Tab-separated table of C-alpha atoms in Angstrom:
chain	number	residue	atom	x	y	z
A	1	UNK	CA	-60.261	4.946	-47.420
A	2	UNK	CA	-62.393	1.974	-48.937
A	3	UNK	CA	-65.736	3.344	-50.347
A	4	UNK	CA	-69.372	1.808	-50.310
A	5	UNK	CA	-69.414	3.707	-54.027
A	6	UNK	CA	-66.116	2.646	-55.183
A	7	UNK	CA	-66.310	0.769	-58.210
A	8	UNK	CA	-69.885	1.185	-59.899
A	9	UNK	CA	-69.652	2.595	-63.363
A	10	UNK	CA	-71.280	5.408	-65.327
A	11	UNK	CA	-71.610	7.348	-68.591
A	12	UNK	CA	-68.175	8.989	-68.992
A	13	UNK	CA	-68.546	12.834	-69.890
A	14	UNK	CA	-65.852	13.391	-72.130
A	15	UNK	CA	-64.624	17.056	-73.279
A	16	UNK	CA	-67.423	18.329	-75.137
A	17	UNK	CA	-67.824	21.982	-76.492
A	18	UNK	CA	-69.225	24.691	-73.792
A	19	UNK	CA	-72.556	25.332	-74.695
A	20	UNK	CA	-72.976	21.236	-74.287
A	21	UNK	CA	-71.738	20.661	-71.290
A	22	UNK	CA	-74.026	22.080	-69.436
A	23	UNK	CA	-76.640	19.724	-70.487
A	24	UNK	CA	-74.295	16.378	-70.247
A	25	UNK	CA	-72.956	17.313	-66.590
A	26	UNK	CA	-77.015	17.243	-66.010
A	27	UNK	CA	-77.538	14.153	-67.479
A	28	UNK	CA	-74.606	12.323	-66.235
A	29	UNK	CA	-75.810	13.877	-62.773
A	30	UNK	CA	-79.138	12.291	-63.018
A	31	UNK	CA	-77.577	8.868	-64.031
A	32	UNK	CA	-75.538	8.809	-60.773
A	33	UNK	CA	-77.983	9.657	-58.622
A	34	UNK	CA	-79.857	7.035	-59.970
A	35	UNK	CA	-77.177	4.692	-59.939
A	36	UNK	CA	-75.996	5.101	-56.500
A	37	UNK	CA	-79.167	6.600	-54.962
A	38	UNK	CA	-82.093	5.067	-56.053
A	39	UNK	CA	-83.279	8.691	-57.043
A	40	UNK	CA	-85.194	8.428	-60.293
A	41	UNK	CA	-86.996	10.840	-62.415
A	42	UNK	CA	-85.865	13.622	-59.982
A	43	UNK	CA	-84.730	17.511	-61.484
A	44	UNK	CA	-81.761	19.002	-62.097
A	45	UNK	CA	-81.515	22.240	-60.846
A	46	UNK	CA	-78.799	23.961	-62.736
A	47	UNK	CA	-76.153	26.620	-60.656
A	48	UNK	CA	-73.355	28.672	-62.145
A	49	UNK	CA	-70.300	26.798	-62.093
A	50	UNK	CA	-72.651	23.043	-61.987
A	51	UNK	CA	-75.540	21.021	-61.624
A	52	UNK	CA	-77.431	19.534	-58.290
A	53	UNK	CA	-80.320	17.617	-57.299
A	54	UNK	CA	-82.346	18.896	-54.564
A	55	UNK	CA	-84.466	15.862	-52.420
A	56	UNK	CA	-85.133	15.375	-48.532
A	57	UNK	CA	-82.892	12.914	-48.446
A	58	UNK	CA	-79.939	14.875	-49.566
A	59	UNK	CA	-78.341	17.573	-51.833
A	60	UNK	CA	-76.413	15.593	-54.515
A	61	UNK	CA	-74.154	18.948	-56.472
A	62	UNK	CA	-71.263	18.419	-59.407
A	63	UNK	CA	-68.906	20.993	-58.955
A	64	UNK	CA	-67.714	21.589	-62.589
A	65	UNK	CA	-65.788	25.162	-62.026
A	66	UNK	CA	-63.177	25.942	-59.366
A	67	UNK	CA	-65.017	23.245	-56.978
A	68	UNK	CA	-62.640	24.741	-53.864
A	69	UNK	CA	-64.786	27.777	-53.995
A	70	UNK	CA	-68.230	26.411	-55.527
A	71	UNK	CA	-68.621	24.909	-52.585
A	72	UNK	CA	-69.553	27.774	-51.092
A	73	UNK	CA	-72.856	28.123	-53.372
A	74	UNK	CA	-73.632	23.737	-52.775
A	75	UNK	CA	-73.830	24.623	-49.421
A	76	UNK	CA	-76.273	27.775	-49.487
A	77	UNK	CA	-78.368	26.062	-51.695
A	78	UNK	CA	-78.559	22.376	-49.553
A	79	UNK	CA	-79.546	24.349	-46.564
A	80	UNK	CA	-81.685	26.801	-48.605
A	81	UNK	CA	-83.705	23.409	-49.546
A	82	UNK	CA	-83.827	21.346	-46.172
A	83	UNK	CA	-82.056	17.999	-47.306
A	84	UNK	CA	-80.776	15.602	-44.876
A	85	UNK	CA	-77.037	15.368	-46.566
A	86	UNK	CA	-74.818	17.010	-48.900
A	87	UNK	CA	-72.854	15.250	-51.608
A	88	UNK	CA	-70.544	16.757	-53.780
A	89	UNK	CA	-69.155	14.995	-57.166
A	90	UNK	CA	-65.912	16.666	-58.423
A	91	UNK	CA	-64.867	16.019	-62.363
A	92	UNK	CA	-61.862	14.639	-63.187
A	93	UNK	CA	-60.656	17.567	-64.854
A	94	UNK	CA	-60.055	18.538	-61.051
A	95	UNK	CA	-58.689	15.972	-59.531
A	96	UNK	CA	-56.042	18.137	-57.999
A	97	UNK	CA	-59.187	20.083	-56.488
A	98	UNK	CA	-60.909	17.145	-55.125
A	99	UNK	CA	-58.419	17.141	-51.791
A	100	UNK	CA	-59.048	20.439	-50.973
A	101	UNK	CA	-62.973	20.177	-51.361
A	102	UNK	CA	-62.727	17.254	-48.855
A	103	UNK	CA	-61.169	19.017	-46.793
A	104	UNK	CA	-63.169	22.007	-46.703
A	105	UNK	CA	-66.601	19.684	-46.269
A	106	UNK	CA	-65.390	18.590	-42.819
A	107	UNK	CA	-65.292	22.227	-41.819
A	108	UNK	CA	-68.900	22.219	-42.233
A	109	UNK	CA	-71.701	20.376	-39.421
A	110	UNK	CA	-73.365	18.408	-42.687
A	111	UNK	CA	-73.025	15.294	-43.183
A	112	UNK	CA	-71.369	14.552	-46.428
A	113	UNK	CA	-69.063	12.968	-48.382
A	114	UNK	CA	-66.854	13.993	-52.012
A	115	UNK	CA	-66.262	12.081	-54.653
A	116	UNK	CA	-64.309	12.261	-57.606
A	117	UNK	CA	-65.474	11.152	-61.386
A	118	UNK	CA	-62.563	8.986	-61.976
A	119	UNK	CA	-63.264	7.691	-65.643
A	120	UNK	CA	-66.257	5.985	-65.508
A	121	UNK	CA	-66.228	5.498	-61.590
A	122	UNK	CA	-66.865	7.625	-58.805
A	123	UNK	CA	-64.110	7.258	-55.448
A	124	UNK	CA	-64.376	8.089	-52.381
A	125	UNK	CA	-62.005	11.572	-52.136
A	126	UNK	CA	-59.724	11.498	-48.832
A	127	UNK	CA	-59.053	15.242	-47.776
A	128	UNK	CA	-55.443	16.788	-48.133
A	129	UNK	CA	-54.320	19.331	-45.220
A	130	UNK	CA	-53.316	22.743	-46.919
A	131	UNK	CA	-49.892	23.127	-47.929
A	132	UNK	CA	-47.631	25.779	-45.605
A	133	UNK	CA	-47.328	29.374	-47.769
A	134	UNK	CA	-44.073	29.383	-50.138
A	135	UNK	CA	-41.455	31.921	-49.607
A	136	UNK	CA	-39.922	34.636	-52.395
A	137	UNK	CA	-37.394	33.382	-54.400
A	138	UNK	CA	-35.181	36.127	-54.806
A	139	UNK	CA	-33.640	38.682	-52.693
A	140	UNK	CA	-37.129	40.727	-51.505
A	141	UNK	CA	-35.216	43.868	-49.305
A	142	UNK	CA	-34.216	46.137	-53.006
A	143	UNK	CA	-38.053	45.748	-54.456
A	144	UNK	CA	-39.401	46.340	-50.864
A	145	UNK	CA	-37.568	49.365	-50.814
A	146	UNK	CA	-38.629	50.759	-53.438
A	147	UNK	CA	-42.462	50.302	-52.920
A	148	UNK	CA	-42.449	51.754	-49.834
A	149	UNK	CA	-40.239	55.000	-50.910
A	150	UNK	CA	-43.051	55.305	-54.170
A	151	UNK	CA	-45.722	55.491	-51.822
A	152	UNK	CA	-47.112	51.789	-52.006
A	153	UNK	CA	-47.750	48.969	-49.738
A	154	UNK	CA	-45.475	46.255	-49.403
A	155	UNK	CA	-47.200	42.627	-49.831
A	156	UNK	CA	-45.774	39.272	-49.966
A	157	UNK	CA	-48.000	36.044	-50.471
A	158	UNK	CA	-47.346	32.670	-51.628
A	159	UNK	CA	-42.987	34.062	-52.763
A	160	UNK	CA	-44.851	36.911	-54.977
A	161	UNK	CA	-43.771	40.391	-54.044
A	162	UNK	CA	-46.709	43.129	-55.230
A	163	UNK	CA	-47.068	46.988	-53.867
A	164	UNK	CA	-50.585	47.789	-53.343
A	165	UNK	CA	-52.479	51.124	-52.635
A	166	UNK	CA	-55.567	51.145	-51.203
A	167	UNK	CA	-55.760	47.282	-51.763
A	168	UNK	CA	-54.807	47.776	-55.534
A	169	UNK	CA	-52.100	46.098	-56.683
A	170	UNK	CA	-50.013	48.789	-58.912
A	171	UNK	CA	-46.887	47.072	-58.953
A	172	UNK	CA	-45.218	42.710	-59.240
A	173	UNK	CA	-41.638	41.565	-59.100
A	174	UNK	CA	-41.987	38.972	-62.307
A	175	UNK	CA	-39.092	36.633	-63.748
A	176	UNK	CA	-37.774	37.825	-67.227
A	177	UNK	CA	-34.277	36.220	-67.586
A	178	UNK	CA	-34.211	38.244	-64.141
A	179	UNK	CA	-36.269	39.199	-61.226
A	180	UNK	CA	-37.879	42.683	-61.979
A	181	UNK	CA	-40.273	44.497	-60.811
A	182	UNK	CA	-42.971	45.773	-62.906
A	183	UNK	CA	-45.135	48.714	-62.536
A	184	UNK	CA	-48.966	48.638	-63.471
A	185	UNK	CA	-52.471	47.848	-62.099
A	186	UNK	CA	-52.637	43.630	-63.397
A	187	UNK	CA	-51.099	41.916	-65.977
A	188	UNK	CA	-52.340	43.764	-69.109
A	189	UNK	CA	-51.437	46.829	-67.324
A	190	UNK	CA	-47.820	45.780	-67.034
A	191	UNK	CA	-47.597	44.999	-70.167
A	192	UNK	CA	-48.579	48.640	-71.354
A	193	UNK	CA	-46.729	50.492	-69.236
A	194	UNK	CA	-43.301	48.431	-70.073
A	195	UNK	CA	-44.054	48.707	-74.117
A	196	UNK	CA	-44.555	52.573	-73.564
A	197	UNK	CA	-41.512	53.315	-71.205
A	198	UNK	CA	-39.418	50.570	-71.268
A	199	UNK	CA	-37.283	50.056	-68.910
A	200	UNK	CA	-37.615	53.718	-67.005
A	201	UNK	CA	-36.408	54.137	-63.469
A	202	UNK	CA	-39.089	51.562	-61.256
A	203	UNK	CA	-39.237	54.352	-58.795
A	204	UNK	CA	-40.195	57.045	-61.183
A	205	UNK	CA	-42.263	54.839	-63.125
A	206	UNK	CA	-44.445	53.725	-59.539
A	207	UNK	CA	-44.622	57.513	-58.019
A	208	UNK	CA	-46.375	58.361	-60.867
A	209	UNK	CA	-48.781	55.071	-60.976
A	210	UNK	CA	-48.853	55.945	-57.064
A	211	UNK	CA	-49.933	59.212	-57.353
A	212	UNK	CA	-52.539	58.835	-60.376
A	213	UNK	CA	-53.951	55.463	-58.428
A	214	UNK	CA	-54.471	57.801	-54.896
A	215	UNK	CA	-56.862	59.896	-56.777
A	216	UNK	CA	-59.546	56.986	-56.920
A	217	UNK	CA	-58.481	55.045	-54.529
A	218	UNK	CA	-60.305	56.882	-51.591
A	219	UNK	CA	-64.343	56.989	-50.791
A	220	UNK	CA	-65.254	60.572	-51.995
A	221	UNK	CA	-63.562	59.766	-55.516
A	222	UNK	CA	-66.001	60.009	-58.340
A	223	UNK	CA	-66.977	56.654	-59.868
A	224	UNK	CA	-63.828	54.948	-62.013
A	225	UNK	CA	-62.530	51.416	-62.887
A	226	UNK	CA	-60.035	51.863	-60.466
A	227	UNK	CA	-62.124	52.374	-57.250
A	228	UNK	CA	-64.311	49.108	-58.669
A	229	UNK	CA	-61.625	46.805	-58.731
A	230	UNK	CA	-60.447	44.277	-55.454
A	231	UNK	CA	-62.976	45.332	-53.244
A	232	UNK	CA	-62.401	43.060	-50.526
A	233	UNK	CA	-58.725	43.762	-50.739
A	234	UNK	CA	-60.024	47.940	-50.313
A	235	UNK	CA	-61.880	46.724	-47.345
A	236	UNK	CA	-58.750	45.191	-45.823
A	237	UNK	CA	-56.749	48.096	-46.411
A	238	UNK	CA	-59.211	50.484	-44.633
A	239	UNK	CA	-59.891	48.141	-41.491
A	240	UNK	CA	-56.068	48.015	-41.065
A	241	UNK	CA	-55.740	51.885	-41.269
A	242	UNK	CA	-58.454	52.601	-38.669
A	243	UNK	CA	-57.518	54.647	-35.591
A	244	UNK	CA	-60.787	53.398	-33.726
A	245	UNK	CA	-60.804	49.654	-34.607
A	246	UNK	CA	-61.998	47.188	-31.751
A	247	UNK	CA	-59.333	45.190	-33.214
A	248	UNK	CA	-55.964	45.086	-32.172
A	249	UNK	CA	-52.446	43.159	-33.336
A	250	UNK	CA	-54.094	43.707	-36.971
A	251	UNK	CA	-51.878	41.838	-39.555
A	252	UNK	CA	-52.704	40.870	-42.974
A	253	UNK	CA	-52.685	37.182	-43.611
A	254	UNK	CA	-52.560	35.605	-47.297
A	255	UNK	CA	-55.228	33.020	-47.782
A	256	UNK	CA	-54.778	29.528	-47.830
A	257	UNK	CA	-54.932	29.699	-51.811
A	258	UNK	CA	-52.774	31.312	-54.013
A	259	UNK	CA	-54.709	34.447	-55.393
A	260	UNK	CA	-55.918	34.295	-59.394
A	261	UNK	CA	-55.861	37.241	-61.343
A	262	UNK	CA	-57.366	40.747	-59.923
A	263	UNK	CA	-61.032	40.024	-61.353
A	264	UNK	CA	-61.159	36.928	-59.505
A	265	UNK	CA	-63.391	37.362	-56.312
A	266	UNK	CA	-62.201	35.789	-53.165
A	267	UNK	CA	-61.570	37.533	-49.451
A	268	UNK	CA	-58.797	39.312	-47.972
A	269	UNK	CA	-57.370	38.194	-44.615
A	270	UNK	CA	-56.720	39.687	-41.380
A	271	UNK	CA	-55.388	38.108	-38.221
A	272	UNK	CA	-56.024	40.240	-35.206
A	273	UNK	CA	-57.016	40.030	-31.017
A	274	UNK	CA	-60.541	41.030	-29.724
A	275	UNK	CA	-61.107	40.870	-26.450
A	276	UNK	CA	-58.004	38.834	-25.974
A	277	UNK	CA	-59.087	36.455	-28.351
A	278	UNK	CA	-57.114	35.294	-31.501
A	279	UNK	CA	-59.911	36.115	-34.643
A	280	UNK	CA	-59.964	35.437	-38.021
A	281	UNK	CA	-61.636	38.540	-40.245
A	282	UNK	CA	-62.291	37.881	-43.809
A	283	UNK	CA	-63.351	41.128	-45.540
A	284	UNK	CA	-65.638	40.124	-48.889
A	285	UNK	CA	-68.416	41.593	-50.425
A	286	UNK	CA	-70.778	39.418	-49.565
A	287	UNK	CA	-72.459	38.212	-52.621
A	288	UNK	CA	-69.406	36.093	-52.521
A	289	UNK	CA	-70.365	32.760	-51.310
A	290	UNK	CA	-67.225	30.975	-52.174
A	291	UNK	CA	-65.499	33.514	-49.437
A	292	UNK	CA	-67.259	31.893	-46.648
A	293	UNK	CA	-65.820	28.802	-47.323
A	294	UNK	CA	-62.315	29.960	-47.586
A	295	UNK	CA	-62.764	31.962	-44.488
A	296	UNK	CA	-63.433	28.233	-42.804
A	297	UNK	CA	-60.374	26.810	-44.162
A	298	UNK	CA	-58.282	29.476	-43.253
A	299	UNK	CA	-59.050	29.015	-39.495
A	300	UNK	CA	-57.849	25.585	-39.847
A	301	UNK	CA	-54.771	26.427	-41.630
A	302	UNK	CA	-51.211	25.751	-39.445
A	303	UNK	CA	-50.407	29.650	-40.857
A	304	UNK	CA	-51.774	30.977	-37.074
A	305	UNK	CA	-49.294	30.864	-34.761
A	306	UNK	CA	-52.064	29.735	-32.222
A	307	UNK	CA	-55.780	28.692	-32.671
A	308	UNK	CA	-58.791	31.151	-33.886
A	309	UNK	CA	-60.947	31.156	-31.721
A	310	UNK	CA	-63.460	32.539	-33.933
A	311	UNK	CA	-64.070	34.099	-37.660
A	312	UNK	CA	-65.497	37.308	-38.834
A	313	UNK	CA	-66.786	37.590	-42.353
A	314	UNK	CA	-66.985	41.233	-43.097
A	315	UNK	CA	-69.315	42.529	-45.713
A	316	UNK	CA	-70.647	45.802	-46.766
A	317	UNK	CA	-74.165	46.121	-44.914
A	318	UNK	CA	-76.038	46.554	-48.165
A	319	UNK	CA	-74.980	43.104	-49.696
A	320	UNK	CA	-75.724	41.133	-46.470
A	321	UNK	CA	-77.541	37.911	-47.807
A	322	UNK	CA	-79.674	36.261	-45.451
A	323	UNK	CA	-78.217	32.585	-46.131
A	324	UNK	CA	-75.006	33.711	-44.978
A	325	UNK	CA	-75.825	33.925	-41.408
A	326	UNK	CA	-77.401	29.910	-42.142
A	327	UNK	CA	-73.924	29.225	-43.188
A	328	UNK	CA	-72.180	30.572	-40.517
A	329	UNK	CA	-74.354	28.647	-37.825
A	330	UNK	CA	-72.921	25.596	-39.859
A	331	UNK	CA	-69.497	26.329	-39.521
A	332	UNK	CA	-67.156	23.712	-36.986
A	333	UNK	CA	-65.577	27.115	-36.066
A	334	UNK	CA	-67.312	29.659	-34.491
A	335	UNK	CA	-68.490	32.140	-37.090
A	336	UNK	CA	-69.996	35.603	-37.619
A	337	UNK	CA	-71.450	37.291	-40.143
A	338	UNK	CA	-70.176	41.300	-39.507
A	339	UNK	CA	-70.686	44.781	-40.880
A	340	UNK	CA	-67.171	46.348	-42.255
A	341	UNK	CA	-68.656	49.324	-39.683
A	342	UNK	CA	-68.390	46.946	-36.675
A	343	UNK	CA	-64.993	46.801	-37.418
């Protein structure tokens, strides 16, 4: 598309050390706004993850860390201060990101636009529709087997095979000269277990992680590291287990993104019927505001075999923040914010 903003020039950041940037994102910020804006001598209000300016006229946010998800937090924060207009800058250090943040902004009644910091210019950032989920790329039916006969859950997103219990993952078919599967609660994990037992019966090897994981992995177990860890995921596990759901046809659904590493926050899916309608339920915790943007996305993405005619974000009660029902009244899609005990 052809850009009123294409073109101008201004201060390029550069890679500068951590505790810097900060500062420079800030300043280069300021100079834009400026620039393009007319906005002089006007704050910087500094978020994790970036920098914004905060005036009636509109929310003006650089999304510095994992933008696709950040947005989440520019959004809270424009409607938490009344502007007329949201727009978001994206670094070129994530240009591949900038797509996907367009993208997500149109599933949002604000009017905005993204641009990307492309050297010293900022562009005009046409959105890119989410790519279709990738499939295994090995033979799945041996590995499947033997999750299920240790115990574990079977779960396949984006062509990687893991076996979960309780929404932990305790188990990954990896690539080393071969496909293999690997027992142990993340990476680190993994790599533990396979320096201590080497290359052990997996079956063995998982009934015992299984087992040891099952102890924790339920709501009367005493406090542990292992009943802290993928909450949403936990929540998932338990509204797909319930005998008195309102939902029905419950299936677990990747998300639109492949999933980071086990610390990483982001929601868990479920695609189910209520009332004879096709809905969307993303199980977070809540504090998460990144989650409420992926839950948006994921609506939109051709993954549904037919349209959602609405999405649930599911949070524990006691993390229920108050802008989250403002964001959910901005959504395109219908959108509610939910209790995990409605469910």
């Amino acid at each position: 598309m052809t850009h009123p903003l294409r073109g101008r020039t201004m201060l390029e950041t550069g890679a500068v050390a951590d505790d810097r940037r900060p500062a420079l994102i800030a300043a280069a910020l300021q100079s834009l706004a400026r620039e393009y804006f007319d906005l002089v001598d006007v704050p910087v209000v500094p978020m994790p993850g970036g920098v914004g300016i905060h005036e009636p006229s509109r929310s003006f946010v650089w999304l510095d860390e994992q933008p696709e998800r950040l947005l989440g937090a520019a959004i809270a924060l424009h409607l938490r201060k009344h502007s007329d207009r949201l727009d978001i800058v994206v670094p070129d250090q994530h240009r591949e990101q900038a797509p996907v943040v367009a993208r997500r902004m149109r599933q949002w009644n604000i009017d905005s636009d993204v641009y990307l910091l492309d050297g010293r210019s900022l562009t005009g950032v046409d959105p890119r529709s989410a790519e279709t989920e990738a499939e295994c790329a090995f033979e799945i039916d041996e590995f499947r087997s033997i999750i299920s006969e240790a115990g574990a859950e079977v779960v396949i997103e984006h062509g990687v095979l893991t076996g979960e219990v309780a929404g932990l993952e305790v188990c990954r078919v990896i690539f080393e000269d071969d496909w293999k599967l690997r027992v142990g609660v993340g990476s680190q994990d993994r790599e533990a277990f396979q320096m201590l037992h080497g290359d052990a019966p997996a079956l063995d090897s998982l009934v015992r992680v299984v087992e040891f994981v099952q102890t924790y992995r339920h709501p009367a177990a005493d406090p542990h590291p292992l009943n802290r860890l993928s909450a949403e995921r936990w929540m998932r596990a338990t509204v797909l287990s319930s005998a008195d759901s309102p939902l029905a046809n419950r299936v677990a659904m990747s998300g639109v993104l492949p999933r980071g590493s086990m610390s990483d926050a982001a929601p868990a899916f479920i695609s189910a019927q209520l009332n004879g309608e096709h809905v969307l339920v993303a199980c977070t915790t809540g504090t998460d505001l990144g989650a409420i943007v992926d839950a948006a996305d994921h609506a939109e993405w051709s993954a549904h075999g037919e349209t959602v005619t609405e999405i649930l974000v599911a949070i524990d009660g006691r993390n229920r923040l108050p802008v989250l029902n403002e964001m959910a009244q901005r959504s395109r899609r219908p959108m509610r914010i939910v209790s995990q005990a409605e469910l």
